[in-house]
Every structure is written in structure tokens, then in C-alpha cells.
CSV table of C-alpha atoms in Angstrom, one decimal:
chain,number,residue,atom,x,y,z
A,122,UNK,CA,-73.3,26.2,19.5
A,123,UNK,CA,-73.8,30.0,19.4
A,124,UNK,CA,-72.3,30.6,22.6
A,125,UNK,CA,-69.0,28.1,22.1
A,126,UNK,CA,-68.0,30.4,19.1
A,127,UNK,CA,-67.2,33.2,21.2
A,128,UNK,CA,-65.0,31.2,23.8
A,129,UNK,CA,-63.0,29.7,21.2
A,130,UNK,CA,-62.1,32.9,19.6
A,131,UNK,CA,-61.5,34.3,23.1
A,132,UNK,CA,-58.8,31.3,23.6
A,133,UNK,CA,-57.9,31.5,20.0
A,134,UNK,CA,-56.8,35.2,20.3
A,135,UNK,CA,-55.4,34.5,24.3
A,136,UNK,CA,-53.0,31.4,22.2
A,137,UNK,CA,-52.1,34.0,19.9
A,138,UNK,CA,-51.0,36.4,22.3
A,139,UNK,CA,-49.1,34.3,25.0
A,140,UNK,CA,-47.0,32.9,22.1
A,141,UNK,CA,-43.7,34.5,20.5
A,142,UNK,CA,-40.9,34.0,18.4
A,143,UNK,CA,-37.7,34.6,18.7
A,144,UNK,CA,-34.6,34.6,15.9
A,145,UNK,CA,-31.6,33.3,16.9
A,146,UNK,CA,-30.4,36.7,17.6
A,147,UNK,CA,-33.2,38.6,19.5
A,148,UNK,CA,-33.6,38.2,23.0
A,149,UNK,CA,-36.9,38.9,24.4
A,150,UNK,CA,-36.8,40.8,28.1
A,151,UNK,CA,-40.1,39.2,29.6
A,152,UNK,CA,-42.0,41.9,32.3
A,153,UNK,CA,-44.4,40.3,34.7
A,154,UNK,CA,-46.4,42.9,36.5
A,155,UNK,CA,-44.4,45.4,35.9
A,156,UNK,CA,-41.2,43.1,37.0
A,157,UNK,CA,-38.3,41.9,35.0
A,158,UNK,CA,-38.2,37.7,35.4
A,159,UNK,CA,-35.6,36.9,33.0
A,160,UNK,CA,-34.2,37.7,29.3
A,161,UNK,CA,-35.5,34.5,27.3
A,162,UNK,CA,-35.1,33.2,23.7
A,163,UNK,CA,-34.1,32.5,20.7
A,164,UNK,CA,-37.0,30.2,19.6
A,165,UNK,CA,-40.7,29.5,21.0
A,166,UNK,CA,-41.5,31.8,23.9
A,167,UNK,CA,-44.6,31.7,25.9
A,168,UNK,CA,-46.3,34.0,28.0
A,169,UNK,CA,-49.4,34.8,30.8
A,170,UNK,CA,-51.6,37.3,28.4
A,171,UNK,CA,-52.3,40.5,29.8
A,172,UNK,CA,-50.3,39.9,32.9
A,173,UNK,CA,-47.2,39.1,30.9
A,174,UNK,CA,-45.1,41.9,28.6
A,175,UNK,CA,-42.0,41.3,26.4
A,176,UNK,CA,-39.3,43.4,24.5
A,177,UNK,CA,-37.4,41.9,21.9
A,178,UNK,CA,-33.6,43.3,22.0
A,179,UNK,CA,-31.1,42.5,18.9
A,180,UNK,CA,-27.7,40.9,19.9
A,181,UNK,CA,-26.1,42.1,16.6
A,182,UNK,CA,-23.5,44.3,16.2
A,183,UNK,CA,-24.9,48.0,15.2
A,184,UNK,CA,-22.8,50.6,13.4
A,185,UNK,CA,-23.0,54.1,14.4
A,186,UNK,CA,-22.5,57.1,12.4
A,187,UNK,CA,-20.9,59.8,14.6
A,188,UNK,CA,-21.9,62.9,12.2
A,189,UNK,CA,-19.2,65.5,12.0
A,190,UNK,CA,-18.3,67.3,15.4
A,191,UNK,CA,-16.3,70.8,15.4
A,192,UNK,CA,-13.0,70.7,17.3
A,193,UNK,CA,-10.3,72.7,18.1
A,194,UNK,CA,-7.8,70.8,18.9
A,195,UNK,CA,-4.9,71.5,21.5
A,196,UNK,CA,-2.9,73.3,19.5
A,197,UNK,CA,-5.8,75.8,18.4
A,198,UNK,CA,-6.5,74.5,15.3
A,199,UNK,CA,-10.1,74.2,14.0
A,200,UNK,CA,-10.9,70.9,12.0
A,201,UNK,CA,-14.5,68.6,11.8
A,202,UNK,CA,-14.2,65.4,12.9
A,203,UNK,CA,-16.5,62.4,12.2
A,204,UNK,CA,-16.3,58.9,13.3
A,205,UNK,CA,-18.0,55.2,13.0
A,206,UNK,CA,-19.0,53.3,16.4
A,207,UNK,CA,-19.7,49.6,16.5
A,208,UNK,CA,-21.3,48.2,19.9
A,209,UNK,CA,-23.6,45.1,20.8
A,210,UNK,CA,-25.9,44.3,23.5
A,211,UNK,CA,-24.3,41.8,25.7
A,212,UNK,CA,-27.2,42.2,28.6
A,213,UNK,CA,-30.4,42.9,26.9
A,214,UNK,CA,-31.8,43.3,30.4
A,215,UNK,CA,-29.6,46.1,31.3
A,216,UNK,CA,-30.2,47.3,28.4
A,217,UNK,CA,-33.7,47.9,28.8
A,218,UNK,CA,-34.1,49.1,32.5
A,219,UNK,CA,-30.9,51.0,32.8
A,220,UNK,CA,-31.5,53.3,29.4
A,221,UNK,CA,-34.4,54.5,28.1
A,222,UNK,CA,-33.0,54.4,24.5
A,223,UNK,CA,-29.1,52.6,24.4
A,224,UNK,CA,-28.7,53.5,20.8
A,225,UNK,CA,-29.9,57.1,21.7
A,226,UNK,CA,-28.0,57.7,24.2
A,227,UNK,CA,-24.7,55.7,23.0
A,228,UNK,CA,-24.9,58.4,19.9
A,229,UNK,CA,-24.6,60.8,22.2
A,230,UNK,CA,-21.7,60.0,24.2
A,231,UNK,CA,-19.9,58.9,21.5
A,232,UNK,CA,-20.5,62.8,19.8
A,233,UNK,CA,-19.2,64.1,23.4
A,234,UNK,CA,-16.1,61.3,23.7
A,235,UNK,CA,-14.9,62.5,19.7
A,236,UNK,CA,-15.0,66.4,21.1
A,237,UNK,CA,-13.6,66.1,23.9
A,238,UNK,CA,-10.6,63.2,22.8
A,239,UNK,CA,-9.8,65.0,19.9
A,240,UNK,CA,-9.8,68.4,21.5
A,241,UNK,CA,-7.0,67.5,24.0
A,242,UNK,CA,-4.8,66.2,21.2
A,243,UNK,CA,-2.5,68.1,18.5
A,244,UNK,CA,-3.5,67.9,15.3
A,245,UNK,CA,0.0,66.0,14.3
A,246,UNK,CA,-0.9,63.5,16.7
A,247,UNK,CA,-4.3,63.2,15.3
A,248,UNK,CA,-3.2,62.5,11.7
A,249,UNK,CA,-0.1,60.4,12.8
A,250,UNK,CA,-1.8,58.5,15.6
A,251,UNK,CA,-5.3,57.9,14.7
A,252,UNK,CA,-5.1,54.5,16.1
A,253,UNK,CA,-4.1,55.5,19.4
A,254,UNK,CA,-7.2,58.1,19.7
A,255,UNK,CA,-9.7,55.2,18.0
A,256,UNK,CA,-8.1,53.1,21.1
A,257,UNK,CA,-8.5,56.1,23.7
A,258,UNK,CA,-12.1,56.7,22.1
A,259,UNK,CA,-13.4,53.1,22.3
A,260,UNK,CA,-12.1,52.9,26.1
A,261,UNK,CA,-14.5,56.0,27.3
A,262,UNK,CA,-17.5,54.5,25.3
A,263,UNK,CA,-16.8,51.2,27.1
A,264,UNK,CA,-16.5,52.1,30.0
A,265,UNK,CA,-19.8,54.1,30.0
A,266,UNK,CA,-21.7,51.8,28.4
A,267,UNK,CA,-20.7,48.9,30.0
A,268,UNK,CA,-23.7,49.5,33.2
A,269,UNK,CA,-25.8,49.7,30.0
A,270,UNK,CA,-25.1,46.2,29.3
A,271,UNK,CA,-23.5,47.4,25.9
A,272,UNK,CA,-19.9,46.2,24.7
A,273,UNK,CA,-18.2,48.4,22.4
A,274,UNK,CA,-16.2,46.7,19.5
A,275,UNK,CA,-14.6,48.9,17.5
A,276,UNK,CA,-14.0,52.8,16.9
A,277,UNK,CA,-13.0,54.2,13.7
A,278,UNK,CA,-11.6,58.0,12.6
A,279,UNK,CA,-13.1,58.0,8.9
A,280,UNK,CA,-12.5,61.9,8.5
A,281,UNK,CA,-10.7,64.8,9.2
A,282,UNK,CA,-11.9,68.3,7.3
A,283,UNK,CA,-9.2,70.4,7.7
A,284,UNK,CA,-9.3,74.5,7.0
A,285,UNK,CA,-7.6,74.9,3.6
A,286,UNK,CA,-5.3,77.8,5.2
A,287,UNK,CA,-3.6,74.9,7.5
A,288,UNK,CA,-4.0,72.5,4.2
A,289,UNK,CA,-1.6,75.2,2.6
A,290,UNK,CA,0.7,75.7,5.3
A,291,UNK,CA,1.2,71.5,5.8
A,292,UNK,CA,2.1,71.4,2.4
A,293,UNK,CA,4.5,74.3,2.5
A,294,UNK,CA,5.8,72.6,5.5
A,295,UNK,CA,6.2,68.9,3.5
A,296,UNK,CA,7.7,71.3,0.3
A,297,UNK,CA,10.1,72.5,3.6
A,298,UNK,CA,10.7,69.2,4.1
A,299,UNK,CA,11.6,67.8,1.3
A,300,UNK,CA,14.2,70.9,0.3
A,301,UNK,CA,16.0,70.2,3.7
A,302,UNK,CA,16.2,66.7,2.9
A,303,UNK,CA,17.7,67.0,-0.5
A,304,UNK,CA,20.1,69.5,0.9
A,305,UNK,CA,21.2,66.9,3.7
A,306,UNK,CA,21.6,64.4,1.0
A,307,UNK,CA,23.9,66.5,-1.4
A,308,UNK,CA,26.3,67.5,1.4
A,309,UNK,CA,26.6,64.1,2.4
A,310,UNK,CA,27.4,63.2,-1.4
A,311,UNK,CA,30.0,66.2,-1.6
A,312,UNK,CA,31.6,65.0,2.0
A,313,UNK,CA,31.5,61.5,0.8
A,314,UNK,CA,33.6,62.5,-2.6
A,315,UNK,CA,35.9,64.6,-0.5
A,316,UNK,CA,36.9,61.9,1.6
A,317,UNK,CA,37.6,59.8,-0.9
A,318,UNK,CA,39.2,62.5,-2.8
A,319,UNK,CA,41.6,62.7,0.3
A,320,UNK,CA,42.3,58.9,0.4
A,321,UNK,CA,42.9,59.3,-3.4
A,322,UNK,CA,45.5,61.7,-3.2
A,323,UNK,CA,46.9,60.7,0.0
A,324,UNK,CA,47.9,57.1,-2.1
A,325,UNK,CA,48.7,59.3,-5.0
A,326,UNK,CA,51.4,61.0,-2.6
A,327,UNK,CA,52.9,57.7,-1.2
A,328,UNK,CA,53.5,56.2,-5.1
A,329,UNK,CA,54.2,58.4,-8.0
A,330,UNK,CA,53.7,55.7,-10.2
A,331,UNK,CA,50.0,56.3,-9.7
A,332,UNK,CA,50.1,59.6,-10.8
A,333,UNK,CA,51.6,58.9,-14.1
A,334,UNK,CA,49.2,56.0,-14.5
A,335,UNK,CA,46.6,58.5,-14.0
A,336,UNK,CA,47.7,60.9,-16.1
A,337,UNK,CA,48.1,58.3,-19.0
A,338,UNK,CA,44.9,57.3,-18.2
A,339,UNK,CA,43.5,60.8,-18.5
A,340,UNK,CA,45.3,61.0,-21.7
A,341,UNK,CA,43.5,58.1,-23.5
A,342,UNK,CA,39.9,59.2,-22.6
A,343,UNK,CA,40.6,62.8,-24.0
A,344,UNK,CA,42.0,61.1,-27.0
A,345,UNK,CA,38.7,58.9,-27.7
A,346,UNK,CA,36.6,61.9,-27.7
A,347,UNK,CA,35.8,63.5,-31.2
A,348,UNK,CA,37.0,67.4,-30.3
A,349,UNK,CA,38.5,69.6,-33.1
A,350,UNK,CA,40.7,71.0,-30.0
A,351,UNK,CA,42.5,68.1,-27.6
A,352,UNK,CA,44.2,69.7,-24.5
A,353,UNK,CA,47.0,68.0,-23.1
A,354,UNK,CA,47.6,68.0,-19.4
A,355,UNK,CA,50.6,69.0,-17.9
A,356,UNK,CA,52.0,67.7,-14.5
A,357,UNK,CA,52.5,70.2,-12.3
A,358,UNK,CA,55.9,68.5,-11.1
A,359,UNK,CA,57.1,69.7,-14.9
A,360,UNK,CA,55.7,73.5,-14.5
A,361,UNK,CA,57.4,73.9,-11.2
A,362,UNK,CA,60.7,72.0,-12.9
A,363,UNK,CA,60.6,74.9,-15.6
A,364,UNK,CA,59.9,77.5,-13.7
A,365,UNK,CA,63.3,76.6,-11.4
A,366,UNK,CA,66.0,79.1,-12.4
């Protein structure tokens, strides 16, 4: 009896041992002898004790925090430059025997892809056309990750620090802006009004009538105003009649 105690808790502890579980969103990598068999899982998973080794890899999506990254960008202009990263494992083996660490090293290249993206851009293009650098950006990443085994989702520009001397200068440039456009729009008023002016008096021309319905007209709205003083018009046809010797 003494001696069956110590067999069953040798078994006992060998059950314990061969046996894992897996959520529905691991994947364990199963090493036998040093080999890689197969990537098994999700639920019940059994293995050869001591001969048999597993690493459990996540399929979920991981977000990455690309801390800030110092940049100067094409047009010499230093700004700091952070970004957010979201990748999965879509071959956990890969994952395992082609990187030593995939989140690791995925941090890294993603601080060396911002850099060097950013850097051959203009800074107008970078505020104007972030999605075009996110999409520039998430190519690189996938395409070096992908012998990894990872799939890059998504890349996201959350921040641009910018020096406050070019702060200054963009907003006297939007000030700039905004002066030129204002001018623009009151020349077009004053070219508008002269052109109809023009038509005005080019009909005025062809009919005299008009110009003594004008005139009467101009008369009545001086007359409705309360002024102490009322100035009364006079046609220039009647100054240059008087003025005839």
C-alpha cells in the first residue's frame, strides 16, 4: 500500500502535466524534442511529459503605443511624432521560431518606419494627408512583419508636437490667408456692382423715361426721411440746359 502511493502521485503529477487548456483565442505551438509538430488548440490539448513543450500565443489584436519619435521632416522642420499600431498573429508558429520577441521587435520597426515616413514628407503633407502616411506606414510594417507571421491592421497618427515658432508662423500664415481672401471677395463685390452699374446706365441711355422715373423715385425716399435740410437733385440735362448761352 506504501509503495502504490508514490506511483499514483507520480501519474497524478505526469496527468497533470501532459494536459492543457486552451481559450478560444490562444494557440499553443507544441515542441517535441526540440521540433516544432504543429500549432494546436483552442480547447483540451495533450501532451508526452518531459519530451513534449508548448507556448501559448494570443490571436487577439494588440495595440501598440509608438512613444514620440523626433523628426525633421523634408522641409527642415523639427516636430515629435507619436503613433498607435494594431497587429495580430495570423501564424503563431512563425511567430515563435522566426522572432525571438514579435511584440519587441514590431515596437521597434514601427519607431524606425514613423522616422523614416515622416522624415521624407513636408510638414503640410503631414497635417493635410495623415491618412495617406497612416496608409504608407501600415504597408512597411506589413510587409516586414508578414515572415513573422504577424498581420498589421491598422496605423494611426495620434499627434503632432509642433515648435511654437512654426505654430506662430502657421497662424500668421492662416491670418495671411484669410486677409487675401476677404480682399478677393470685396473686389469681386465692387466688379459685380460695376457691371451692373454699366448695364444700369447703359438702359438708362436707351430710355429717358427711366431716368426721370428714377429721379422721382429718388425724390420720394429723400422726402420720407425726417431731415431739417432736404436736398433736391437736379438733372444734369437741366444744368447743362442753363449753362447754354
Amino acid at each position: 500500500m506504501i509503495s502504490v502511493l508514490p506511483i499514483a502521485a507520480i501519474v497524478l503529477f505526469l496527468l497533470m502535466s501532459a494536459l492543457r487548456v486552451l481559450n478560444e483565442y490562444e494557440r499553443g505551438v507544441i515542441f517535441r524534442l526540440g521540433r516544432v509538430i504543429k500549432a494546436k488548440g483552442p480547447g483540451l490539448i495533450l501532451l508526452i511529459p518531459v519530451i513534449d513543450k508548448m507556448t501559448r500565443v494570443s490571436l487577439r489584436i494588440v495595440t501598440l503605443d509608438v512613444p514620440h519619435q523626433d523628426v525633421i521632416t523634408r522641409d527642415n522642420v523639427s516636430v515629435k511624432v507619436n503613433a498607435v499600431v494594431y497587429f495580430r498573429v495570423v501564424d503563431p508558429v512563425k511567430s515563435i521560431i522566426e522572432v525571438e520577441d514579435f511584440i519587441f521587435a514590431t515596437s521597434q520597426l514601427a519607431q524606425t518606419t514613423l522616422r523614416s515616413v515622416c522624415g521624407g514628407v513636408e510638414l503640410d503633407d503631414l497635417l493635410a494627408h495623415r491618412e495617406e502616411v497612416n496608409q504608407r506606414i501600415q504597408d512597411i510594417l506589413d510587409k516586414h512583419t508578414d515572415p513573422w507571421g504577424i498581420k498589421v491592421t491598422t496605423v494611426e497618427v495620434k499627434y503632432i508636437d509642433l515648435p511654437q515658432e512654426m505654430q506662430r508662423a502657421m497662424a500668421k500664415q492662416a491670418e495671411a490667408e484669410r486677409e487675401r481672401r476677404a480682399k478677393v471677395i470685396a473686389a469681386e463685390g465692387e466688379f459685380q456692382a460695376a457691371d451692373k452699374l454699366t448695364q444700369a446706365a447703359k438702359i438708362i441711355a436707351e430710355s429717358p423715361q427711366a431716368l426721370q422715373l428714377r429721379y422721382l423715385q429718388t425724390l420720394r425716399e429723400m422726402s420720407s426721411e425726417s431731415k431739417a435740410a432736404t436736398v433736391i437733385p437736379v438733372p444734369l440735362d437741366l444744368l447743362r440746359m442753363a449753362m447754354k448761352p
